[in-house]
PDB file of C-alpha atoms in Angstrom:
ATOM      1  CA  MET A  11     115.023 160.142 -25.323  1.00 52.00           C
ATOM      2  CA  ALA A  12     116.659 157.082 -26.307  1.00 54.00           C
ATOM      3  CA  THR A  13     117.086 154.475 -21.756  1.00 57.00           C
ATOM      4  CA  THR A  14     120.570 153.362 -21.322  1.00 58.00           C
ATOM      5  CA  THR A  15     120.451 149.679 -20.416  1.00 59.00           C
ATOM      6  CA  THR A  16     123.042 147.491 -18.806  1.00 62.00           C
ATOM      7  CA  ALA A  17     123.558 144.271 -20.085  1.00 62.00           C
ATOM      8  CA  PRO A  18     123.249 141.660 -18.023  1.00 66.00           C
ATOM      9  CA  PRO A  19     126.995 140.409 -16.503  1.00 66.00           C
ATOM     10  CA  PRO A  20     128.960 137.283 -18.661  1.00 65.00           C
ATOM     11  CA  ARG A  21     128.270 133.885 -18.499  1.00 65.00           C
ATOM     12  CA  PRO A  22     131.011 131.391 -16.620  1.00 63.00           C
ATOM     13  CA  ASN A  23     132.672 129.890 -19.727  1.00 63.00           C
ATOM     14  CA  HIS A  24     133.583 126.235 -18.573  1.00 61.00           C
ATOM     15  CA  THR A  25     134.429 125.140 -22.111  1.00 63.00           C
ATOM     16  CA  GLY A  26     137.499 124.428 -20.733  1.00 65.00           C
ATOM     17  CA  LEU A  27     137.038 122.089 -18.093  1.00 68.00           C
ATOM     18  CA  THR A  28     138.879 118.729 -18.852  1.00 70.00           C
ATOM     19  CA  ALA A  29     135.825 115.791 -19.705  1.00 74.00           C
ATOM     20  CA  LYS A  30     135.910 113.370 -16.356  1.00 80.00           C
ATOM     21  CA  SER A  31     134.786 109.743 -16.363  1.00 81.00           C
ATOM     22  CA  PHE A  32     132.321 109.365 -12.855  1.00 85.00           C
ATOM     23  CA  ASP A  33     131.900 105.513 -11.835  1.00 82.00           C
ATOM     24  CA  THR A  34     128.362 104.811  -9.927  1.00 80.00           C
ATOM     25  CA  SER A  35     127.612 102.342  -7.179  1.00 74.00           C
ATOM     26  CA  ARG A  36     124.330 101.674  -5.111  1.00 75.00           C
ATOM     27  CA  GLY A  37     123.826  99.713  -2.137  1.00 60.00           C
ATOM     28  CA  ARG A  38     126.034  99.745   1.449  1.00 61.00           C
ATOM     29  CA  LEU A  39     129.166  99.807   1.219  1.00 58.00           C
ATOM     30  CA  THR A  40     130.537  96.820   3.796  1.00 56.00           C
ATOM     31  CA  ASP A  41     134.105  97.605   3.298  1.00 60.00           C
ATOM     32  CA  THR A  42     134.608 101.025   5.025  1.00 81.00           C
ATOM     33  CA  ALA A  43     137.854 101.833   7.616  1.00 93.00           C
ATOM     34  CA  GLN A  44     135.732 102.884  11.073  1.00 96.00           C
ATOM     35  CA  ARG A  45     136.491 105.962  12.714  1.00 97.00           C
ATOM     36  CA  VAL A  46     135.680 105.405  15.954  1.00 97.00           C
ATOM     37  CA  VAL A  47     135.083 107.090  19.070  1.00 98.00           C
ATOM     38  CA  ILE A  48     135.522 106.352  22.796  1.00 98.00           C
ATOM     39  CA  TYR A  49     135.271 108.902  25.983  1.00 97.00           C
ATOM     40  CA  GLY A  50     134.905 108.737  28.833  1.00 96.00           C
ATOM     41  CA  PRO A  51     135.908 109.618  32.747  1.00 95.00           C
ATOM     42  CA  GLY A  52     139.209 108.575  33.926  1.00 92.00           C
ATOM     43  CA  GLY A  53     139.617 104.983  34.824  1.00 91.00           C
ATOM     44  CA  VAL A  54     137.075 103.718  33.120  1.00 94.00           C
ATOM     45  CA  GLY A  55     138.450 101.360  31.135  1.00 94.00           C
ATOM     46  CA  LYS A  56     138.467 103.149  27.860  1.00 96.00           C
ATOM     47  CA  SER A  57     142.230 102.340  26.885  1.00 96.00           C
ATOM     48  CA  THR A  58     141.300  98.973  28.194  1.00 96.00           C
ATOM     49  CA  LEU A  59     137.847  98.683  25.028  1.00 96.00           C
ATOM     50  CA  ALA A  60     139.941  99.405  22.451  1.00 97.00           C
ATOM     51  CA  ALA A  61     142.903  97.020  22.782  1.00 96.00           C
ATOM     52  CA  LEU A  62     140.018  94.548  23.296  1.00 96.00           C
ATOM     53  CA  ILE A  63     139.474  95.635  18.710  1.00 96.00           C
ATOM     54  CA  LYS A  64     142.486  91.703  18.628  1.00 95.00           C
ATOM     55  CA  THR A  65     139.465  89.806  19.740  1.00 93.00           C
ATOM     56  CA  VAL A  66     137.157  90.211  16.337  1.00 94.00           C
ATOM     57  CA  GLY A  67     141.635  90.157  14.550  1.00 94.00           C
ATOM     58  CA  LEU A  68     143.130  92.812  14.031  1.00 96.00           C
ATOM     59  CA  GLY A  69     145.927  94.030  15.167  1.00 96.00           C
ATOM     60  CA  ASN A  70     146.103  97.287  16.971  1.00 97.00           C
ATOM     61  CA  LEU A  71     149.048 100.280  17.246  1.00 98.00           C
ATOM     62  CA  PHE A  72     148.781 102.032  20.070  1.00 98.00           C
ATOM     63  CA  LEU A  73     150.106 106.315  19.912  1.00 98.00           C
ATOM     64  CA  ASP A  74     150.265 105.913  23.226  1.00 97.00           C
ATOM     65  CA  LEU A  75     151.422 109.563  24.384  1.00 96.00           C
ATOM     66  CA  GLU A  76     150.433 109.320  27.968  1.00 93.00           C
ATOM     67  CA  SER A  77     151.858 105.921  29.566  1.00 91.00           C
ATOM     68  CA  GLU A  78     147.717 105.031  29.243  1.00 92.00           C
ATOM     69  CA  THR A  79     148.908 101.857  28.027  1.00 94.00           C
ATOM     70  CA  ASP A  80     151.503 101.130  30.029  1.00 93.00           C
ATOM     71  CA  ASP A  81     149.626  97.826  32.729  1.00 93.00           C
ATOM     72  CA  LEU A  82     148.561  96.221  29.251  1.00 95.00           C
ATOM     73  CA  ASN A  83     149.467  93.854  27.090  1.00 94.00           C
ATOM     74  CA  VAL A  84     149.653  96.142  23.200  1.00 96.00           C
ATOM     75  CA  GLU A  85     151.882  96.969  20.775  1.00 96.00           C
ATOM     76  CA  ARG A  86     153.021 100.489  20.842  1.00 97.00           C
ATOM     77  CA  ILE A  87     155.111 103.895  20.169  1.00 97.00           C
ATOM     78  CA  ALA A  88     154.972 105.745  23.971  1.00 94.00           C
ATOM     79  CA  ALA A  89     155.873 109.255  25.042  1.00 93.00           C
ATOM     80  CA  GLY A  90     159.195 110.610  25.216  1.00 86.00           C
ATOM     81  CA  GLU A  91     162.778 110.460  23.903  1.00 85.00           C
ATOM     82  CA  ASN A  92     162.582 107.814  21.465  1.00 88.00           C
ATOM     83  CA  GLY A  93     158.795 108.653  20.988  1.00 93.00           C
ATOM     84  CA  ILE A  94     156.458 110.751  20.158  1.00 96.00           C
ATOM     85  CA  GLN A  95     157.319 113.880  22.093  1.00 95.00           C
ATOM     86  CA  ASN A  96     155.521 116.585  20.262  1.00 96.00           C
ATOM     87  CA  PHE A  97     152.967 117.573  17.438  1.00 97.00           C
ATOM     88  CA  GLU A  98     155.204 117.350  14.726  1.00 97.00           C
ATOM     89  CA  ASP A  99     156.060 113.007  15.705  1.00 97.00           C
ATOM     90  CA  LEU A 100     152.636 112.866  15.964  1.00 97.00           C
ATOM     91  CA  ARG A 101     151.598 113.547  12.494  1.00 97.00           C
ATOM     92  CA  ALA A 102     155.453 112.111  10.964  1.00 96.00           C
ATOM     93  CA  ALA A 103     154.007 108.397  13.356  1.00 96.00           C
ATOM     94  CA  LEU A 104     150.274 108.440  11.335  1.00 97.00           C
ATOM     95  CA  ARG A 105     152.245 109.356   7.990  1.00 96.00           C
ATOM     96  CA  MET A 106     155.248 106.305   8.406  1.00 95.00           C
ATOM     97  CA  LEU A 107     151.589 104.195   9.140  1.00 96.00           C
ATOM     98  CA  ALA A 108     150.064 104.361   6.827  1.00 94.00           C
ATOM     99  CA  SER A 109     151.958 101.445   4.867  1.00 93.00           C
ATOM    100  CA  SER A 110     152.823  99.182   7.851  1.00 95.00           C
ATOM    101  CA  LYS A 111     151.207  95.940   8.245  1.00 96.00           C
ATOM    102  CA  TYR A 112     149.213  97.550  11.271  1.00 97.00           C
ATOM    103  CA  ASP A 113     144.517  97.191  10.837  1.00 97.00           C
ATOM    104  CA  VAL A 114     143.979  99.494  13.926  1.00 97.00           C
ATOM    105  CA  VAL A 115     145.866 102.337  14.820  1.00 98.00           C
ATOM    106  CA  THR A 116     144.723 104.173  18.015  1.00 98.00           C
ATOM    107  CA  ILE A 117     145.681 107.333  19.518  1.00 98.00           C
ATOM    108  CA  ASP A 118     145.783 107.965  23.608  1.00 95.00           C
ATOM    109  CA  ASN A 119     144.155 110.332  23.890  1.00 93.00           C
ATOM    110  CA  MET A 120     142.937 112.806  21.890  1.00 96.00           C
ATOM    111  CA  THR A 121     142.653 115.104  24.416  1.00 93.00           C
ATOM    112  CA  LYS A 122     147.234 115.193  25.144  1.00 95.00           C
ATOM    113  CA  ALA A 123     147.149 115.594  21.175  1.00 97.00           C
ATOM    114  CA  GLU A 124     144.755 118.387  21.585  1.00 97.00           C
ATOM    115  CA  GLN A 125     147.388 120.103  24.113  1.00 96.00           C
ATOM    116  CA  LEU A 126     150.760 118.974  21.153  1.00 97.00           C
ATOM    117  CA  ILE A 127     148.506 121.394  19.327  1.00 97.00           C
ATOM    118  CA  THR A 128     148.300 124.393  21.071  1.00 97.00           C
ATOM    119  CA  GLN A 129     152.317 123.580  22.027  1.00 96.00           C
ATOM    120  CA  TRP A 130     152.921 124.001  18.877  1.00 97.00           C
ATOM    121  CA  VAL A 131     150.792 126.979  17.572  1.00 96.00           C
ATOM    122  CA  LEU A 132     152.798 128.888  19.952  1.00 96.00           C
ATOM    123  CA  ALA A 133     155.765 128.049  19.225  1.00 95.00           C
ATOM    124  CA  ASN A 134     155.460 128.753  15.301  1.00 95.00           C
ATOM    125  CA  VAL A 135     153.058 131.027  14.676  1.00 95.00           C
ATOM    126  CA  ARG A 136     153.044 134.331  15.748  1.00 94.00           C
ATOM    127  CA  THR A 137     150.171 138.013  16.119  1.00 91.00           C
ATOM    128  CA  GLN A 138     149.232 139.787  13.422  1.00 87.00           C
ATOM    129  CA  LYS A 139     152.345 142.163  14.852  1.00 88.00           C
ATOM    130  CA  GLY A 140     155.048 139.439  13.998  1.00 89.00           C
ATOM    131  CA  THR A 141     154.500 139.013  18.076  1.00 92.00           C
ATOM    132  CA  LYS A 142     155.386 135.418  19.867  1.00 93.00           C
ATOM    133  CA  VAL A 143     152.986 134.971  22.241  1.00 94.00           C
ATOM    134  CA  THR A 144     153.021 132.229  25.460  1.00 94.00           C
ATOM    135  CA  SER A 145     149.093 131.136  25.150  1.00 94.00           C
ATOM    136  CA  LEU A 146     145.673 131.443  23.542  1.00 94.00           C
ATOM    137  CA  GLU A 147     144.911 134.204  24.614  1.00 92.00           C
ATOM    138  CA  GLY A 148     147.748 136.319  23.535  1.00 92.00           C
ATOM    139  CA  TYR A 149     146.193 136.068  19.769  1.00 92.00           C
ATOM    140  CA  GLY A 150     143.690 138.351  20.616  1.00 90.00           C
ATOM    141  CA  TYR A 151     140.126 137.630  22.039  1.00 88.00           C
ATOM    142  CA  GLY A 152     139.288 134.012  20.251  1.00 89.00           C
ATOM    143  CA  LYS A 153     142.177 133.583  17.630  1.00 94.00           C
ATOM    144  CA  GLY A 154     144.055 131.257  19.803  1.00 95.00           C
ATOM    145  CA  TYR A 155     141.848 128.758  18.907  1.00 95.00           C
ATOM    146  CA  THR A 156     140.472 129.321  15.968  1.00 95.00           C
ATOM    147  CA  HIS A 157     144.300 128.616  14.999  1.00 96.00           C
ATOM    148  CA  VAL A 158     144.030 125.340  16.907  1.00 97.00           C
ATOM    149  CA  TYR A 159     141.278 124.041  15.108  1.00 97.00           C
ATOM    150  CA  GLU A 160     143.278 125.146  11.593  1.00 97.00           C
ATOM    151  CA  THR A 161     146.110 122.868  12.881  1.00 97.00           C
ATOM    152  CA  PHE A 162     143.896 120.160  14.563  1.00 97.00           C
ATOM    153  CA  LEU A 163     142.418 119.664  10.531  1.00 97.00           C
ATOM    154  CA  HIS A 164     146.128 118.747   9.292  1.00 97.00           C
ATOM    155  CA  LEU A 165     145.724 116.043  12.496  1.00 97.00           C
ATOM    156  CA  LEU A 166     142.752 115.173  10.692  1.00 97.00           C
ATOM    157  CA  GLY A 167     143.501 114.593   7.071  1.00 97.00           C
ATOM    158  CA  ASP A 168     146.986 112.773   8.508  1.00 97.00           C
ATOM    159  CA  LEU A 169     143.475 110.756   9.566  1.00 97.00           C
ATOM    160  CA  ASP A 170     141.698 110.564   6.882  1.00 97.00           C
ATOM    161  CA  ALA A 171     144.929 109.403   4.458  1.00 96.00           C
ATOM    162  CA  LEU A 172     145.001 106.087   7.102  1.00 97.00           C
ATOM    163  CA  THR A 173     141.403 105.918   6.709  1.00 96.00           C
ATOM    164  CA  ARG A 174     141.727 105.662   2.498  1.00 95.00           C
ATOM    165  CA  ALA A 175     144.522 103.177   3.204  1.00 95.00           C
ATOM    166  CA  GLY A 176     141.627 101.220   4.654  1.00 95.00           C
ATOM    167  CA  LYS A 177     143.186 101.822   8.570  1.00 97.00           C
ATOM    168  CA  HIS A 178     140.638 102.295  11.480  1.00 97.00           C
ATOM    169  CA  ILE A 179     140.713 104.313  13.365  1.00 98.00           C
ATOM    170  CA  ILE A 180     140.516 104.711  17.386  1.00 98.00           C
ATOM    171  CA  LEU A 181     140.607 108.709  18.650  1.00 98.00           C
ATOM    172  CA  ILE A 182     140.268 107.843  22.642  1.00 98.00           C
ATOM    173  CA  CYS A 183     139.230 111.506  24.977  1.00 97.00           C
ATOM    174  CA  HIS A 184     139.053 111.815  28.430  1.00 96.00           C
ATOM    175  CA  ASP A 185     135.190 113.210  29.338  1.00 96.00           C
ATOM    176  CA  VAL A 186     133.749 117.056  30.381  1.00 96.00           C
ATOM    177  CA  ALA A 187     130.198 118.378  31.856  1.00 95.00           C
ATOM    178  CA  ALA A 188     129.382 120.587  28.908  1.00 94.00           C
ATOM    179  CA  THR A 189     126.491 123.081  28.947  1.00 92.00           C
ATOM    180  CA  VAL A 190     124.340 122.944  25.981  1.00 90.00           C
ATOM    181  CA  PRO A 191     122.127 125.251  24.733  1.00 86.00           C
ATOM    182  CA  ASN A 192     118.423 124.426  25.167  1.00 85.00           C
ATOM    183  CA  PRO A 193     115.740 126.641  22.305  1.00 85.00           C
ATOM    184  CA  GLU A 194     113.388 124.237  23.797  1.00 83.00           C
ATOM    185  CA  GLY A 195     113.636 125.369  27.265  1.00 83.00           C
ATOM    186  CA  ASP A 196     116.738 125.403  30.510  1.00 87.00           C
ATOM    187  CA  ASP A 197     119.933 125.009  29.320  1.00 88.00           C
ATOM    188  CA  PHE A 198     121.443 121.739  30.571  1.00 92.00           C
ATOM    189  CA  LEU A 199     125.116 119.077  31.753  1.00 94.00           C
ATOM    190  CA  GLN A 200     125.785 117.099  29.471  1.00 95.00           C
ATOM    191  CA  TYR A 201     128.711 114.237  28.521  1.00 96.00           C
ATOM    192  CA  GLN A 202     130.952 114.731  26.120  1.00 97.00           C
ATOM    193  CA  PRO A 203     134.918 114.930  25.040  1.00 97.00           C
ATOM    194  CA  ARG A 204     137.111 116.896  26.773  1.00 96.00           C
ATOM    195  CA  LEU A 205     138.073 119.421  23.870  1.00 96.00           C
ATOM    196  CA  ILE A 206     138.072 122.426  22.948  1.00 95.00           C
ATOM    197  CA  SER A 207     134.469 123.935  21.625  1.00 95.00           C
ATOM    198  CA  THR A 208     134.127 127.634  21.020  1.00 92.00           C
ATOM    199  CA  ARG A 209     131.789 129.097  18.106  1.00 87.00           C
ATOM    200  CA  ASN A 210     134.396 129.447  16.294  1.00 88.00           C
ATOM    201  CA  ALA A 211     136.683 126.489  16.852  1.00 95.00           C
ATOM    202  CA  ASP A 212     134.777 123.799  16.970  1.00 95.00           C
ATOM    203  CA  ILE A 213     137.200 120.415  17.402  1.00 96.00           C
ATOM    204  CA  ARG A 214     134.626 118.599  19.778  1.00 96.00           C
ATOM    205  CA  ALA A 215     132.288 118.991  17.322  1.00 96.00           C
ATOM    206  CA  ARG A 216     134.230 117.935  14.100  1.00 97.00           C
ATOM    207  CA  LEU A 217     135.477 114.836  15.998  1.00 97.00           C
ATOM    208  CA  LYS A 218     131.662 114.054  16.078  1.00 97.00           C
ATOM    209  CA  GLU A 219     130.931 114.876  12.474  1.00 97.00           C
ATOM    210  CA  TRP A 220     133.834 113.059  12.119  1.00 97.00           C
ATOM    211  CA  ALA A 221     133.638 109.716  13.316  1.00 97.00           C
ATOM    212  CA  ARG A 222     131.326 107.293  12.365  1.00 96.00           C
ATOM    213  CA  HIS A 223     130.420 106.060  16.213  1.00 97.00           C
ATOM    214  CA  VAL A 224     131.020 107.988  19.105  1.00 98.00           C
ATOM    215  CA  LEU A 225     131.146 105.687  22.300  1.00 98.00           C
ATOM    216  CA  PHE A 226     130.771 106.682  26.022  1.00 98.00           C
ATOM    217  CA  VAL A 227     132.102 103.643  28.668  1.00 97.00           C
ATOM    218  CA  SER A 228     130.026 104.999  31.701  1.00 95.00           C
ATOM    219  CA  LEU A 229     130.335 104.041  35.199  1.00 91.00           C
ATOM    220  CA  ASP A 230     126.790 102.889  36.066  1.00 88.00           C
ATOM    221  CA  LYS A 231     125.215 105.280  38.971  1.00 72.00           C
ATOM    222  CA  ALA A 232     121.886 105.329  41.079  1.00 61.00           C
ATOM    223  CA  VAL A 233     121.016 108.177  43.398  1.00 55.00           C
ATOM    224  CA  ASP A 234     119.696 107.455  46.403  1.00 53.00           C
ATOM    225  CA  SER A 235     116.534 108.677  48.623  1.00 54.00           C
ATOM    226  CA  ASP A 236     118.927 111.211  50.134  1.00 54.00           C
ATOM    227  CA  GLY A 237     120.654 112.287  46.804  1.00 49.00           C
ATOM    228  CA  LYS A 238     123.718 111.183  47.031  1.00 57.00           C
ATOM    229  CA  ALA A 239     125.120 108.409  43.784  1.00 52.00           C
ATOM    230  CA  THR A 240     126.026 105.595  44.167  1.00 58.00           C
ATOM    231  CA  GLY A 241     127.197 102.673  42.103  1.00 59.00           C
ATOM    232  CA  GLY A 242     128.055  98.970  42.536  1.00 60.00           C
ATOM    233  CA  GLY A 243     131.246  99.235  39.375  1.00 74.00           C
ATOM    234  CA  THR A 244     128.956  98.041  36.781  1.00 87.00           C
ATOM    235  CA  ARG A 245     129.904 100.097  33.305  1.00 93.00           C
ATOM    236  CA  THR A 246     127.583 100.649  30.638  1.00 96.00           C
ATOM    237  CA  ILE A 247     129.179 101.776  26.706  1.00 97.00           C
ATOM    238  CA  TYR A 248     126.834 103.999  25.034  1.00 97.00           C
ATOM    239  CA  ALA A 249     126.375 104.234  21.464  1.00 97.00           C
ATOM    240  CA  GLN A 250     123.276 106.768  21.317  1.00 96.00           C
ATOM    241  CA  ALA A 251     123.140 109.862  22.684  1.00 95.00           C
ATOM    242  CA  LEU A 252     120.854 111.082  25.687  1.00 94.00           C
ATOM    243  CA  PRO A 253     120.476 114.599  27.368  1.00 93.00           C
ATOM    244  CA  THR A 254     123.035 113.151  29.730  1.00 94.00           C
ATOM    245  CA  HIS A 255     125.881 112.382  27.311  1.00 96.00           C
ATOM    246  CA  MET A 256     126.497 112.973  23.555  1.00 96.00           C
ATOM    247  CA  ALA A 257     127.664 109.652  21.988  1.00 97.00           C
ATOM    248  CA  LYS A 258     126.088 108.257  17.893  1.00 97.00           C
ATOM    249  CA  SER A 259     126.663 105.421  15.878  1.00 95.00           C
ATOM    250  CA  ARG A 260     125.914 104.396  12.069  1.00 86.00           C
ATOM    251  CA  PHE A 261     124.181 101.204  12.973  1.00 91.00           C
ATOM    252  CA  LEU A 262     124.910 100.710  16.411  1.00 94.00           C
ATOM    253  CA  THR A 263     122.042 100.682  19.032  1.00 90.00           C
ATOM    254  CA  GLY A 264     123.213  99.286  22.627  1.00 81.00           C
ATOM    255  CA  PRO A 265     123.960  99.980  25.160  1.00 94.00           C
ATOM    256  CA  TYR A 266     126.766  97.791  26.105  1.00 95.00           C
ATOM    257  CA  ASP A 267     127.328  96.112  29.776  1.00 94.00           C
ATOM    258  CA  TYR A 268     131.153  96.569  29.437  1.00 95.00           C
ATOM    259  CA  PRO A 269     132.066  94.011  32.549  1.00 92.00           C
ATOM    260  CA  ASP A 270     135.571  93.705  33.137  1.00 88.00           C
ATOM    261  CA  PRO A 271     137.744  91.529  30.374  1.00 87.00           C
ATOM    262  CA  ARG A 272     139.448  89.507  32.775  1.00 83.00           C
ATOM    263  CA  GLN A 273     136.474  87.531  33.525  1.00 84.00           C
ATOM    264  CA  ARG A 274     133.500  87.795  30.567  1.00 89.00           C
ATOM    265  CA  HIS A 275     136.276  89.122  28.154  1.00 83.00           C
ATOM    266  CA  GLU A 276     133.791  87.353  25.047  1.00 87.00           C
ATOM    267  CA  GLU A 277     130.839  90.188  26.168  1.00 90.00           C
ATOM    268  CA  ALA A 278     133.546  92.926  26.448  1.00 92.00           C
ATOM    269  CA  ALA A 279     133.676  92.895  23.303  1.00 94.00           C
ATOM    270  CA  GLN A 280     130.991  92.679  21.883  1.00 95.00           C
ATOM    271  CA  VAL A 281     130.644  96.609  20.907  1.00 96.00           C
ATOM    272  CA  TRP A 282     133.932  95.509  18.748  1.00 96.00           C
ATOM    273  CA  ARG A 283     132.118  92.400  17.443  1.00 95.00           C
ATOM    274  CA  ASP A 284     128.435  94.082  16.725  1.00 95.00           C
ATOM    275  CA  ILE A 285     131.107  97.131  14.086  1.00 94.00           C
ATOM    276  CA  PHE A 286     132.508  95.273  12.884  1.00 92.00           C
ATOM    277  CA  ARG A 287     129.519  92.718  11.967  1.00 83.00           C
ATOM    278  CA  ASN A 288     127.554  95.711  10.353  1.00 61.00           C
ATOM    279  CA  GLY A 289     131.050  97.716   8.745  1.00 51.00           C
ATOM    280  CA  LYS A 290     134.628  96.471   7.449  1.00 46.00           C
ATOM    281  CA  LYS A 291     134.826  92.143   6.833  1.00 41.00           C
ATOM    282  CA  SER A 292     137.358  91.607   9.785  1.00 43.00           C
ATOM    283  CA  GLY A 293     140.783  89.204   8.985  1.00 41.00           C
TER     284      GLY A 293
END
């Protein structure tokens, strides 16, 4: 009896691909645009810390979405009628700045930027049935947050274009106490940037992956014998993660004391000198 065999599938033919020559390099790149996330509680001095980047000779423009810099002597594009009113305005400003004189672009803050993205989604994205909704839940379970995440990726693309143009990026966020799953024991609370974080739409995790440095600015606290938290008004900048907070850095260690810049200006700006001593040269 004859036997029948199945021929293997044909191998893909890649002969039509265009030949390309690739450059190789070795060693640490020191001329790289820095991508920095700063987060912490309200009033801790996040905007002030971003403004201190001028101490390393870099010009910084704030995209101030919530009037966070009103008391600072900085250059800004503010929110409002002649400034940034919506997500389209924010993207237009970022595209404009690729060829600007500024060395640094700071979004203050990303928590508000996420709200602008949500407003854009609700105004422009319809459900599968073609209807408009007034809340993210109206898209169905989890779908609204996925729309926000996918729209956020366009903003991240705009920021990547700025870094390719040689601009440093600072993104400021508020903080939130988030539950961290712990496969080795009990789950625990940790301070993290206050951004959407769901299974299929994790802006918080994506921003952490994107950044070269995630800095947590905290008010120093101690617990007394009665279990009450006390503090003397001092602050610390953390560049490495602990169970209490999310943080990361490609080369910073820290922590850094963060004194009042009006009294100890040079010490307050030490984190920027360390970033630009190891990262892209200033000036």
